[in-house]
Coordinates of C-alpha atoms in Angstrom, one line a residue:
Chain A
M282 CA 28.5 13.2 12.2
I283 CA 30.9 11.3 14.4
N284 CA 29.4 11.7 17.9
M285 CA 25.9 10.7 16.9
P286 CA 23.7 9.6 19.8
A287 CA 22.5 6.1 19.3
E288 CA 18.9 7.0 20.2
T289 CA 17.3 10.2 19.2
G290 CA 14.3 11.7 21.0
T291 CA 14.3 12.9 24.6
L292 CA 17.2 12.4 26.9
K293 CA 17.0 9.1 28.6
D294 CA 16.1 10.5 32.0
G295 CA 13.6 12.9 30.5
T296 CA 15.4 16.1 31.6
P297 CA 15.2 19.1 29.4
E298 CA 17.9 19.1 26.7
S299 CA 20.9 21.3 26.8
R300 CA 21.7 23.5 23.9
T301 CA 23.5 20.6 22.3
G302 CA 20.9 18.0 23.3
P303 CA 19.4 15.4 21.0
W304 CA 16.4 17.6 20.0
R305 CA 18.8 20.2 18.9
S306 CA 21.0 17.9 16.9
L307 CA 17.9 16.4 15.4
W308 CA 16.7 19.8 14.4
Q309 CA 20.1 20.4 12.9
R310 CA 19.9 17.2 10.9
M311 CA 16.4 17.9 9.7
R312 CA 17.2 21.4 8.8
T313 CA 20.1 20.3 6.6
N314 CA 18.2 17.5 4.9
R315 CA 17.0 18.5 1.5
S316 CA 14.1 16.0 1.4
V317 CA 12.7 17.2 4.7
L318 CA 12.9 20.8 3.7
I319 CA 11.3 20.3 0.3
G320 CA 8.7 17.7 1.4
G321 CA 7.9 19.6 4.6
G322 CA 7.7 23.0 2.9
F323 CA 5.5 21.6 0.2
L324 CA 3.3 19.9 2.7
L325 CA 2.9 23.1 4.8
L326 CA 1.9 24.9 1.6
L327 CA -0.7 22.2 0.8
I328 CA -2.1 22.4 4.4
L329 CA -2.4 26.2 4.0
V330 CA -4.3 25.6 0.7
A331 CA -6.6 23.1 2.4
V332 CA -7.3 25.6 5.2
F333 CA -7.5 28.9 3.4
G334 CA -7.8 27.7 -0.2
P335 CA -11.6 28.0 -0.5
L336 CA -11.1 31.7 0.1
L337 CA -9.1 31.9 -3.2
T338 CA -12.1 31.0 -5.3
H339 CA -15.6 32.3 -5.5
Y340 CA -17.1 29.3 -7.3
D341 CA -19.3 26.7 -5.6
P342 CA -17.7 23.3 -5.6
S343 CA -21.0 21.4 -6.2
K344 CA -23.3 23.8 -8.0
V345 CA -24.4 22.4 -11.3
D346 CA -24.4 24.8 -14.3
Y347 CA -24.7 23.2 -17.7
S348 CA -24.0 26.5 -19.5
T349 CA -20.3 26.3 -18.4
K350 CA -19.9 22.6 -19.1
F351 CA -16.4 21.3 -20.2
L352 CA -14.7 24.6 -20.5
K353 CA -11.0 24.4 -21.2
P354 CA -8.5 25.7 -18.6
S355 CA -8.5 29.5 -18.7
A356 CA -8.0 32.6 -16.6
A357 CA -11.6 32.3 -15.3
H358 CA -11.3 28.5 -14.7
W359 CA -7.7 27.6 -14.0
F360 CA -8.3 23.9 -14.3
G361 CA -11.4 24.2 -16.6
T362 CA -14.8 22.9 -15.7
D363 CA -16.3 19.4 -15.6
H364 CA -19.4 17.7 -17.1
N365 CA -21.6 19.5 -14.6
G366 CA -20.0 22.9 -15.4
R367 CA -18.3 23.0 -12.0
D368 CA -15.0 24.7 -11.6
I369 CA -12.4 22.0 -11.3
F370 CA -9.9 24.2 -9.5
T371 CA -12.5 24.9 -6.8
R372 CA -13.3 21.2 -6.4
V373 CA -9.6 20.3 -6.3
I374 CA -9.0 22.8 -3.5
H375 CA -12.0 21.6 -1.5
G376 CA -10.8 18.0 -2.1
M377 CA -7.5 18.9 -0.5
R378 CA -9.2 19.0 2.9
L379 CA -10.8 15.7 2.4
T380 CA -7.7 14.0 1.1
L381 CA -5.4 15.3 3.9
S382 CA -8.0 14.6 6.6
V383 CA -8.6 11.1 5.4
G384 CA -4.8 10.5 5.3
F385 CA -4.1 12.0 8.8
I386 CA -7.2 10.5 10.5
S387 CA -6.8 7.0 9.2
V388 CA -3.1 6.8 9.9
M389 CA -3.6 8.2 13.4
I390 CA -6.2 5.6 14.2
G391 CA -4.1 2.9 12.7
A392 CA -1.0 4.0 14.4
A393 CA -2.8 4.3 17.8
F394 CA -3.9 0.6 17.7
G395 CA -0.7 -0.5 16.1
I396 CA 1.4 1.2 18.8
V397 CA -0.6 -0.4 21.6
L398 CA -0.4 -3.8 20.1
G399 CA 3.3 -3.5 19.1
I400 CA 4.2 -2.4 22.7
I401 CA 2.3 -5.2 24.3
S402 CA 3.9 -7.6 21.8
G403 CA 7.4 -6.4 22.2
Y404 CA 7.4 -5.5 25.9
Y405 CA 5.5 -8.4 27.5
G406 CA 6.4 -11.0 24.9
G407 CA 5.2 -14.5 25.4
K408 CA 1.7 -15.6 24.6
W409 CA 0.4 -12.1 23.7
D410 CA 3.4 -11.6 21.3
T411 CA 2.6 -14.9 19.5
I412 CA -1.1 -14.1 19.2
I413 CA -0.6 -10.5 18.0
M414 CA 2.1 -11.4 15.6
R415 CA 0.1 -14.2 14.1
I416 CA -2.8 -11.8 13.6
T417 CA -0.6 -9.3 11.8
D418 CA 0.8 -12.1 9.6
V419 CA -2.8 -12.9 8.6
M420 CA -3.7 -9.3 7.9
L421 CA -0.5 -8.8 5.9
A422 CA -1.4 -11.8 3.8
F423 CA -4.1 -9.8 2.0
P424 CA -2.4 -8.2 -1.0
G425 CA -2.3 -4.4 -1.1
I426 CA -5.6 -2.6 -1.2
L427 CA -7.6 -5.9 -1.0
L428 CA -8.1 -6.0 2.8
A429 CA -9.4 -2.4 2.8
L430 CA -11.5 -3.2 -0.3
A431 CA -13.0 -6.2 1.4
I432 CA -13.9 -4.3 4.5
V433 CA -15.5 -1.5 2.7
S434 CA -17.4 -3.9 0.5
A435 CA -19.0 -5.4 3.6
L436 CA -19.5 -2.2 5.6
G437 CA -21.0 -0.3 2.6
K438 CA -19.7 2.5 0.5
S439 CA -18.9 5.7 2.2
L440 CA -15.9 7.9 2.9
F441 CA -16.3 7.1 6.6
N442 CA -16.1 3.4 6.0
V443 CA -13.1 4.0 3.8
I444 CA -11.4 5.7 6.8
I445 CA -12.2 2.7 9.0
A446 CA -10.9 0.3 6.3
V447 CA -7.7 2.2 5.7
S448 CA -7.1 2.5 9.5
I449 CA -7.4 -1.3 9.9
F450 CA -5.2 -1.8 6.9
S451 CA -2.5 0.4 8.6
V452 CA -2.5 -1.4 12.0
P453 CA -0.3 -4.4 11.3
T454 CA 2.5 -2.3 9.7
F455 CA 2.7 -0.2 12.9
A456 CA 2.4 -3.1 15.2
R457 CA 5.3 -4.8 13.5
I458 CA 7.6 -1.7 13.6
V459 CA 6.7 -0.8 17.1
R460 CA 7.3 -4.3 18.3
G461 CA 10.7 -4.4 16.7
S462 CA 11.8 -1.1 18.2
T463 CA 10.3 -1.9 21.6
L464 CA 12.3 -5.2 21.7
A465 CA 15.5 -3.3 20.9
V466 CA 14.9 -0.7 23.6
R467 CA 13.8 -3.2 26.2
K468 CA 17.0 -5.1 25.9
L469 CA 19.0 -2.1 26.9
E470 CA 20.7 -2.4 30.2
Y471 CA 19.2 0.7 31.8
I472 CA 15.7 -0.7 31.3
D473 CA 16.8 -3.7 33.3
A474 CA 18.3 -1.4 35.9
M475 CA 15.0 0.6 36.1
R476 CA 13.1 -2.6 36.7
T477 CA 15.5 -3.7 39.4
L478 CA 15.0 -0.4 41.0
G479 CA 11.3 -1.1 41.2
A480 CA 9.9 1.1 38.3
S481 CA 6.5 -0.1 37.2
D482 CA 5.8 -1.4 33.7
S483 CA 3.7 1.6 32.9
R484 CA 6.4 4.0 34.0
I485 CA 9.0 2.2 31.9
I486 CA 6.7 2.1 28.9
F487 CA 5.6 5.7 29.0
R488 CA 8.7 7.4 30.3
H489 CA 11.4 5.3 28.6
I490 CA 10.2 3.0 25.8
L491 CA 7.7 5.3 24.1
P492 CA 10.1 8.3 23.9
N493 CA 12.8 6.1 22.4
I494 CA 10.7 4.6 19.7
T495 CA 9.1 7.9 18.4
S496 CA 11.5 8.2 15.5
P497 CA 10.5 5.1 13.6
I498 CA 6.8 5.8 14.4
I499 CA 7.0 9.3 13.0
V500 CA 8.8 8.1 9.9
Q501 CA 6.4 5.3 9.3
A502 CA 3.4 7.5 9.9
T503 CA 4.6 10.0 7.3
L504 CA 5.2 7.3 4.7
R505 CA 2.0 5.6 5.6
I506 CA -0.1 8.7 5.0
A507 CA 1.1 8.5 1.4
V508 CA -0.1 4.9 1.2
A509 CA -3.4 5.8 3.0
I510 CA -4.1 8.6 0.5
L511 CA -3.4 6.4 -2.5
T512 CA -5.6 3.6 -1.0
A513 CA -8.5 5.9 -0.1
S514 CA -8.5 7.6 -3.4
G515 CA -8.4 4.2 -5.1
L516 CA -11.4 3.1 -3.2
S517 CA -13.3 6.2 -4.1
F518 CA -12.2 5.8 -7.7
L519 CA -13.8 2.3 -7.6
G520 CA -17.0 4.0 -6.4
L521 CA -16.7 2.6 -2.8
G522 CA -15.7 5.8 -1.0
A523 CA -16.8 9.3 -1.3
Q524 CA -19.9 9.6 -3.5
P525 CA -20.6 12.4 -6.0
P526 CA -20.9 15.3 -5.8
T527 CA -18.3 15.2 -3.0
P528 CA -15.1 16.7 -4.5
E529 CA -12.9 13.8 -3.4
W530 CA -10.2 13.4 -6.0
G531 CA -10.6 9.7 -6.6
A532 CA -14.4 10.1 -7.0
M533 CA -13.8 13.0 -9.3
L534 CA -11.6 10.8 -11.5
N535 CA -14.2 8.1 -11.5
D536 CA -16.9 10.7 -12.3
G537 CA -14.9 12.2 -15.1
R538 CA -13.8 9.0 -16.7
S539 CA -16.4 8.7 -19.3
Y540 CA -15.6 12.2 -20.7
I541 CA -11.8 11.9 -20.6
T542 CA -11.4 11.2 -24.4
E543 CA -13.0 14.4 -25.4
H544 CA -12.0 16.5 -22.3
P545 CA -8.7 15.2 -20.8
H546 CA -8.4 18.1 -18.4
V547 CA -11.3 16.6 -16.4
A548 CA -9.1 13.7 -15.2
L549 CA -5.7 15.4 -15.4
F550 CA -5.9 17.8 -12.5
P551 CA -7.5 15.6 -9.7
G552 CA -4.9 12.9 -10.6
L553 CA -2.0 15.4 -10.5
S554 CA -3.2 16.6 -7.2
I555 CA -3.0 13.1 -5.7
V556 CA 0.5 12.7 -7.1
I557 CA 1.7 16.0 -5.6
V558 CA 0.3 15.4 -2.2
V559 CA 1.7 11.8 -2.1
I560 CA 5.1 13.1 -3.3
A561 CA 5.2 15.6 -0.5
F562 CA 4.6 12.9 2.1
N563 CA 7.0 10.5 0.5
L564 CA 9.7 13.1 0.3
L565 CA 9.2 14.2 3.9
G566 CA 9.1 10.6 5.1
D567 CA 12.3 9.7 3.2
G568 CA 14.1 12.8 4.6
L569 CA 12.9 12.1 8.2
R570 CA 14.2 8.6 7.9
D571 CA 17.6 9.8 6.9
A572 CA 17.6 12.5 9.6
L573 CA 16.1 10.5 12.5
D574 CA 18.0 7.3 11.9
P575 CA 21.7 8.0 11.6
K576 CA 22.4 4.3 11.2
L577 CA 20.7 4.2 7.9
K578 CA 22.6 7.2 6.7
K579 CA 23.8 6.7 3.1
Chain B
M76 CA 17.2 -27.0 3.5
L77 CA 14.5 -29.6 3.6
I78 CA 13.9 -28.9 7.2
Y79 CA 13.6 -25.2 6.5
T80 CA 11.2 -25.9 3.6
I81 CA 9.0 -28.0 5.8
R82 CA 9.1 -25.6 8.7
R83 CA 8.2 -22.7 6.3
L84 CA 5.4 -24.8 4.9
L85 CA 4.1 -25.4 8.4
Q86 CA 4.3 -21.8 9.2
T87 CA 2.0 -21.0 6.3
I88 CA -0.8 -23.2 7.5
P89 CA -2.0 -20.9 10.4
V90 CA -1.8 -17.9 8.1
I91 CA -4.0 -19.7 5.6
I92 CA -6.4 -20.6 8.3
G93 CA -6.4 -17.0 9.5
V94 CA -7.1 -15.8 6.0
T95 CA -10.1 -18.1 5.7
I96 CA -11.4 -16.9 9.1
I97 CA -11.2 -13.3 8.1
V98 CA -12.8 -13.9 4.6
F99 CA -15.5 -15.9 6.3
L100 CA -16.2 -13.2 8.9
L101 CA -16.5 -10.6 6.1
M102 CA -20.1 -11.7 5.5
H103 CA -20.8 -11.0 9.2
L104 CA -19.3 -7.5 9.0
I105 CA -22.2 -6.5 6.8
P106 CA -24.3 -4.2 9.1
G107 CA -27.8 -5.4 9.8
D108 CA -29.2 -8.4 8.0
A109 CA -26.6 -9.8 5.5
A110 CA -29.2 -11.6 3.4
Q111 CA -31.3 -8.5 3.1
A112 CA -28.3 -6.4 2.2
I113 CA -27.3 -8.9 -0.5
I114 CA -30.6 -9.0 -2.2
G115 CA -31.5 -5.4 -1.6
E116 CA -34.1 -3.4 0.3
G117 CA -37.7 -4.2 -0.5
A118 CA -37.2 -7.8 -1.7
P119 CA -39.9 -10.2 -0.8
R120 CA -39.5 -11.9 2.5
E121 CA -39.4 -15.4 1.0
Q122 CA -36.5 -14.4 -1.3
V123 CA -34.5 -13.1 1.7
E124 CA -35.2 -16.3 3.5
Q125 CA -34.1 -18.3 0.5
I126 CA -30.8 -16.4 0.4
R127 CA -30.3 -16.8 4.1
E128 CA -30.9 -20.6 3.8
K129 CA -28.6 -20.9 0.8
L130 CA -25.8 -19.1 2.6
G131 CA -26.4 -21.1 5.7
L132 CA -26.8 -17.9 7.8
N133 CA -29.3 -19.7 10.1
D134 CA -26.6 -22.0 11.5
P135 CA -24.5 -21.2 14.5
L136 CA -21.3 -19.4 13.6
P137 CA -18.9 -22.3 14.2
V138 CA -21.1 -24.6 12.1
Q139 CA -21.1 -22.1 9.3
Y140 CA -17.3 -21.8 9.4
W141 CA -16.9 -25.6 9.5
N142 CA -19.2 -25.9 6.4
Y143 CA -17.3 -23.1 4.7
V144 CA -13.9 -24.7 5.2
S145 CA -15.0 -28.2 4.3
D146 CA -16.5 -26.8 1.1
L147 CA -13.2 -25.0 0.4
L148 CA -11.2 -28.2 0.9
R149 CA -13.4 -29.9 -1.7
G150 CA -12.5 -27.0 -4.1
D151 CA -16.0 -25.5 -3.7
L152 CA -15.9 -21.7 -3.5
G153 CA -19.7 -21.4 -3.3
D154 CA -22.2 -20.2 -5.9
S155 CA -22.6 -16.8 -7.3
I156 CA -25.9 -15.3 -6.2
R157 CA -26.3 -13.4 -9.5
S158 CA -25.7 -16.3 -11.9
N159 CA -26.3 -19.2 -9.5
R160 CA -23.3 -20.9 -11.0
P161 CA -20.2 -22.3 -9.1
I162 CA -17.7 -19.5 -8.5
A163 CA -14.7 -21.8 -8.9
D164 CA -15.6 -22.5 -12.5
E165 CA -15.9 -18.8 -13.3
I166 CA -12.6 -18.0 -11.6
F167 CA -10.4 -20.8 -13.0
K168 CA -11.9 -20.8 -16.5
S169 CA -10.0 -17.7 -17.5
R170 CA -10.1 -14.9 -15.0
F171 CA -7.5 -16.4 -12.7
W172 CA -5.0 -16.9 -15.5
I173 CA -5.5 -13.5 -16.9
T174 CA -4.7 -11.9 -13.6
V175 CA -1.7 -14.2 -13.2
E176 CA -0.5 -13.2 -16.7
L177 CA -1.0 -9.5 -15.9
A178 CA 0.8 -9.8 -12.5
V179 CA 3.7 -11.9 -13.9
Y180 CA 4.4 -9.6 -16.9
S181 CA 4.2 -6.6 -14.6
T182 CA 6.6 -8.2 -12.1
I183 CA 9.0 -8.9 -14.9
L184 CA 8.8 -5.3 -16.1
A185 CA 9.2 -4.0 -12.6
V186 CA 12.1 -6.2 -11.8
F187 CA 13.9 -5.4 -15.0
L188 CA 13.4 -1.7 -15.0
G189 CA 13.8 -1.4 -11.3
I190 CA 17.1 -3.2 -11.0
T191 CA 18.6 -1.5 -14.1
A192 CA 17.6 1.9 -12.8
G193 CA 18.8 1.1 -9.3
I194 CA 22.2 0.0 -10.5
I195 CA 22.7 3.0 -12.7
S196 CA 21.7 5.2 -9.8
A197 CA 24.1 3.5 -7.4
V198 CA 27.0 3.4 -9.7
K199 CA 26.6 7.0 -10.7
K200 CA 25.7 8.2 -7.3
S201 CA 25.1 12.0 -6.9
T202 CA 25.3 12.6 -10.7
P203 CA 22.4 14.0 -12.7
A204 CA 21.7 10.4 -13.8
D205 CA 21.2 9.3 -10.2
I206 CA 19.1 12.3 -9.3
G207 CA 17.0 11.9 -12.5
V208 CA 16.4 8.2 -11.8
M209 CA 15.4 9.0 -8.2
I210 CA 13.0 11.7 -9.1
V211 CA 11.3 9.5 -11.7
A212 CA 11.2 6.7 -9.0
L213 CA 9.6 9.1 -6.6
F214 CA 6.9 9.9 -9.1
G215 CA 6.4 6.2 -9.9
L216 CA 6.0 5.5 -6.2
S217 CA 3.5 8.4 -5.7
M218 CA 1.3 8.0 -8.8
P219 CA -2.1 6.3 -8.3
N220 CA -2.0 3.5 -10.9
F221 CA -5.6 4.1 -11.9
W222 CA -4.7 7.6 -12.9
L223 CA -1.6 6.5 -14.7
G224 CA -3.8 4.0 -16.6
L225 CA -6.3 6.7 -17.6
M226 CA -3.4 9.0 -18.8
L227 CA -1.8 6.2 -20.8
I228 CA -5.1 5.3 -22.4
Q229 CA -5.6 9.0 -23.3
Y230 CA -2.2 9.6 -24.8
F231 CA -1.1 6.2 -26.2
A232 CA -4.4 4.6 -27.1
V233 CA -6.6 7.5 -28.0
D234 CA -4.3 10.3 -29.2
F235 CA -1.5 8.2 -30.8
G236 CA -3.5 5.1 -31.5
W237 CA -0.6 2.8 -30.8
F238 CA -2.5 0.5 -28.5
R239 CA -6.0 -0.6 -27.8
P240 CA -7.5 1.0 -24.7
S241 CA -9.3 -2.0 -23.3
G242 CA -9.5 -5.8 -23.1
W243 CA -6.8 -8.4 -22.8
G244 CA -5.3 -10.8 -25.3
D245 CA -2.8 -9.6 -27.9
W246 CA 0.1 -7.4 -27.3
S247 CA -1.7 -4.2 -28.2
Q248 CA -4.0 -4.7 -25.3
T249 CA -1.3 -6.0 -22.9
V250 CA 1.3 -3.3 -23.0
L251 CA -0.6 -0.5 -21.3
P252 CA -2.0 -2.4 -18.3
V253 CA 1.4 -4.0 -17.7
V254 CA 3.2 -0.6 -17.7
T255 CA 0.5 0.8 -15.5
L256 CA 0.8 -2.0 -13.0
G257 CA 4.5 -2.4 -13.2
T258 CA 5.5 1.2 -12.6
G259 CA 5.0 1.4 -8.9
G260 CA 6.9 -1.8 -8.3
A261 CA 9.7 -0.7 -10.6
A262 CA 10.0 2.5 -8.5
I263 CA 10.2 0.6 -5.2
I264 CA 12.7 -2.0 -6.6
A265 CA 14.9 0.8 -8.1
R266 CA 15.1 2.5 -4.7
M267 CA 15.8 -0.7 -2.9
T268 CA 18.4 -1.8 -5.4
R269 CA 20.1 1.6 -5.1
S270 CA 20.4 1.7 -1.4
S271 CA 21.3 -2.0 -1.2
M272 CA 24.1 -1.5 -3.8
L273 CA 25.4 1.6 -2.0
E274 CA 25.6 -0.3 1.2
V275 CA 27.4 -3.2 -0.4
I276 CA 29.8 -1.0 -2.3
S277 CA 31.0 0.6 0.9
Q278 CA 32.0 -2.7 2.4
D279 CA 35.5 -3.8 3.0
Y280 CA 35.6 -6.7 0.5
I281 CA 34.7 -4.3 -2.3
R282 CA 37.4 -2.0 -1.3
T283 CA 39.8 -4.9 -1.2
A284 CA 38.8 -5.9 -4.7
R285 CA 39.3 -2.3 -5.9
A286 CA 42.7 -2.2 -4.2
K287 CA 43.7 -5.4 -5.9
G288 CA 42.9 -3.7 -9.2
V289 CA 39.9 -5.6 -10.2
R290 CA 38.0 -3.8 -13.0
E291 CA 35.1 -1.7 -11.9
R292 CA 32.7 -3.5 -14.2
I293 CA 33.6 -6.9 -12.6
I294 CA 33.3 -5.4 -9.1
I295 CA 29.8 -4.2 -9.8
Y296 CA 28.4 -7.1 -11.7
R297 CA 30.2 -10.0 -10.1
H298 CA 30.9 -9.0 -6.5
A299 CA 28.5 -6.3 -5.5
L300 CA 25.3 -7.1 -7.4
K301 CA 25.1 -10.6 -6.1
N302 CA 25.0 -9.5 -2.5
A303 CA 23.0 -6.4 -3.1
M304 CA 20.2 -8.5 -4.6
I305 CA 19.5 -10.3 -1.3
P306 CA 17.2 -7.7 0.2
V307 CA 15.8 -6.9 -3.2
I308 CA 14.4 -10.4 -3.7
T309 CA 12.3 -10.0 -0.5
V310 CA 11.0 -6.8 -1.8
I311 CA 10.1 -8.4 -5.1
G312 CA 8.0 -11.0 -3.2
L313 CA 6.2 -8.4 -1.2
E314 CA 5.7 -6.2 -4.2
F315 CA 3.9 -9.0 -5.9
G316 CA 1.2 -8.5 -3.2
G317 CA 0.9 -4.8 -3.9
L318 CA 0.7 -5.7 -7.6
L319 CA -2.2 -8.2 -7.1
G320 CA -4.0 -5.5 -5.1
G321 CA -3.2 -2.9 -7.8
A322 CA -4.6 -5.3 -10.4
V323 CA -8.1 -4.6 -9.1
L324 CA -7.7 -1.0 -10.1
T325 CA -5.7 -1.6 -13.3
E326 CA -8.2 -4.2 -14.5
T327 CA -11.1 -1.9 -13.8
V328 CA -9.4 0.9 -15.8
F329 CA -8.6 -1.3 -18.8
A330 CA -11.7 -3.4 -18.7
V331 CA -9.5 -6.6 -18.3
N332 CA -11.7 -9.5 -17.3
G333 CA -9.5 -10.8 -14.5
L334 CA -10.0 -11.5 -10.8
G335 CA -9.8 -7.8 -10.0
R336 CA -12.6 -6.7 -12.2
Y337 CA -14.6 -9.7 -11.0
V338 CA -14.4 -8.6 -7.4
I339 CA -15.4 -5.0 -8.3
D340 CA -18.4 -6.2 -10.4
A341 CA -19.4 -8.5 -7.6
I342 CA -19.2 -5.7 -5.0
R343 CA -21.4 -3.5 -7.2
A344 CA -23.9 -6.3 -7.7
R345 CA -23.7 -7.2 -3.9
D346 CA -22.8 -10.7 -5.0
F347 CA -21.0 -11.3 -1.7
P348 CA -19.9 -15.0 -2.1
V349 CA -18.0 -13.9 -5.2
V350 CA -16.3 -11.1 -3.3
Q351 CA -15.3 -13.6 -0.6
A352 CA -14.0 -16.2 -3.0
T353 CA -12.0 -13.7 -5.1
V354 CA -10.4 -12.1 -2.1
L355 CA -9.5 -15.5 -0.8
V356 CA -8.0 -16.7 -4.0
M357 CA -5.9 -13.5 -4.4
S358 CA -4.7 -13.8 -0.9
L359 CA -3.7 -17.4 -1.3
M360 CA -1.8 -16.5 -4.4
F361 CA 0.1 -13.9 -2.4
V362 CA 0.9 -16.3 0.4
L363 CA 2.0 -18.9 -2.1
V364 CA 4.3 -16.5 -3.9
N365 CA 5.9 -15.3 -0.7
L366 CA 6.4 -18.9 0.3
L367 CA 8.2 -19.7 -2.9
V368 CA 10.3 -16.5 -2.7
D369 CA 11.4 -17.4 0.8
I370 CA 12.3 -20.9 -0.1
S371 CA 14.2 -20.0 -3.2
Y372 CA 15.9 -17.1 -1.3
R373 CA 17.1 -19.7 1.2
Y374 CA 18.2 -22.0 -1.5
F375 CA 20.3 -19.4 -3.3
N376 CA 21.8 -18.1 0.0
K377 CA 22.6 -21.1 2.0
R378 CA 24.9 -19.1 4.2
I379 CA 22.0 -17.1 5.6
D380 CA 20.9 -18.5 8.9
F381 CA 17.3 -17.6 9.6
D382 CA 17.1 -18.6 13.2

């Protein structure tokens, strides 16, 4: 771990890496990082479940059948059934798609806007930097889930609006991080040299800045998906997101709340599923941070 | 110090103005006719018109904002559409104080648990104790607090009957919401304390102290901890925000009549002025707490130069 390159990512001139290039050493570090392996493996499994899971079960996630109401977990119904007699395992599996999609989509939208704003702020500086940073200050002044909550309350309750709200909620964090990394790269001498040689701003940004700031963006995006999933399921739990009978986990918890005293399994499994998915993203994010940012190495 | 305090205060002003602008604009984010949306489809035209007039929606936007801010400066948060009573009265009668209590107790719990666990983890690095603490912290960080609340109610209030499942007031109602809300913060503070401690412990001056033969206990508590706490304090300030946001969910789960439950009830009743007022008050609380954290941080660490 002595000859660690200062920046990870592509080589600075963009040539394909040699066998000992940064991508390779990055891969080495990721492969030997336990958190990346466990978190990433776990996540892969969860994605497979989301894609192929519905094939594992022959129950209908939303068909109501009162004759099978509140069955305890058994061989026929692994997670039991809910107040409408629906198989909870089936609903949880279908909910996996929703949860992962909401997490990925909202963070991708939030990251896209955040990266653009962060680069403008960090690369051009000056007036735009001041304006953009003041706006992020204001957005970050809303505590936790509250900004997303306020936006959904105005737009109206739906899973789509939750995605919009959570995306907006993610923008300032990305803008901040990208700005910081952009500033650090921009100050490097070779960027000055490129400019002196007449490289255009867009060439510098796309060929040199962006590749050099991918690591913090990837780390942030991974950890942020965890936050996005918690926020989105929280909003659905409050009745502002996915509406019944959609098998969204937060909505399932809200739906099953009234029966929890008599039938705890109704709330146990959707909640555990959220925990497991969020742990996978947090583990992967932690591991990636250690692997991608050698300076932070313990 | 005084100059720093004044400058920090001045920096807060544009943030507060920005917050009022966003909260004000929320009403205009409502798709279609806001007055119609608030009173509901199918309401008589006169009633919609009445609401529109009452909320001043007929005025040009800058005039509306001006009226909104001048009302705020007089301590007027508007009237609830549902009850027709001043929102400020409702908020500051008890709700505000309940949420403050909930947030403060949870912060104390989070700080105490988090710092203790973080120190144990750092001092016993790579032992089963460290790994155990970090696994628990990972769970704490990844658990939705509304689900944790439901589970705590199920086991500790319903099954064991140790606590009451809802409300706020005596200790038997306070413990579960505070644990629910404090857990996430405790996990984050534990992780931060651990990494900060590990970084400090690896520094030269600690090695020097060890070489001099200073006892390990004194090294940890007198030398390392003090410096390791610097980044942790910032996290505590920021976590207070997460906690206020989390209070919305926790209060809903435990039927605590604080600000969080007020905003949810208001959203359900489409009482939009209440939503705006509550979001504003909670954000201002967060801004104020961070201001205090920053200033005290500076006060305790005079050697840090911020600019």
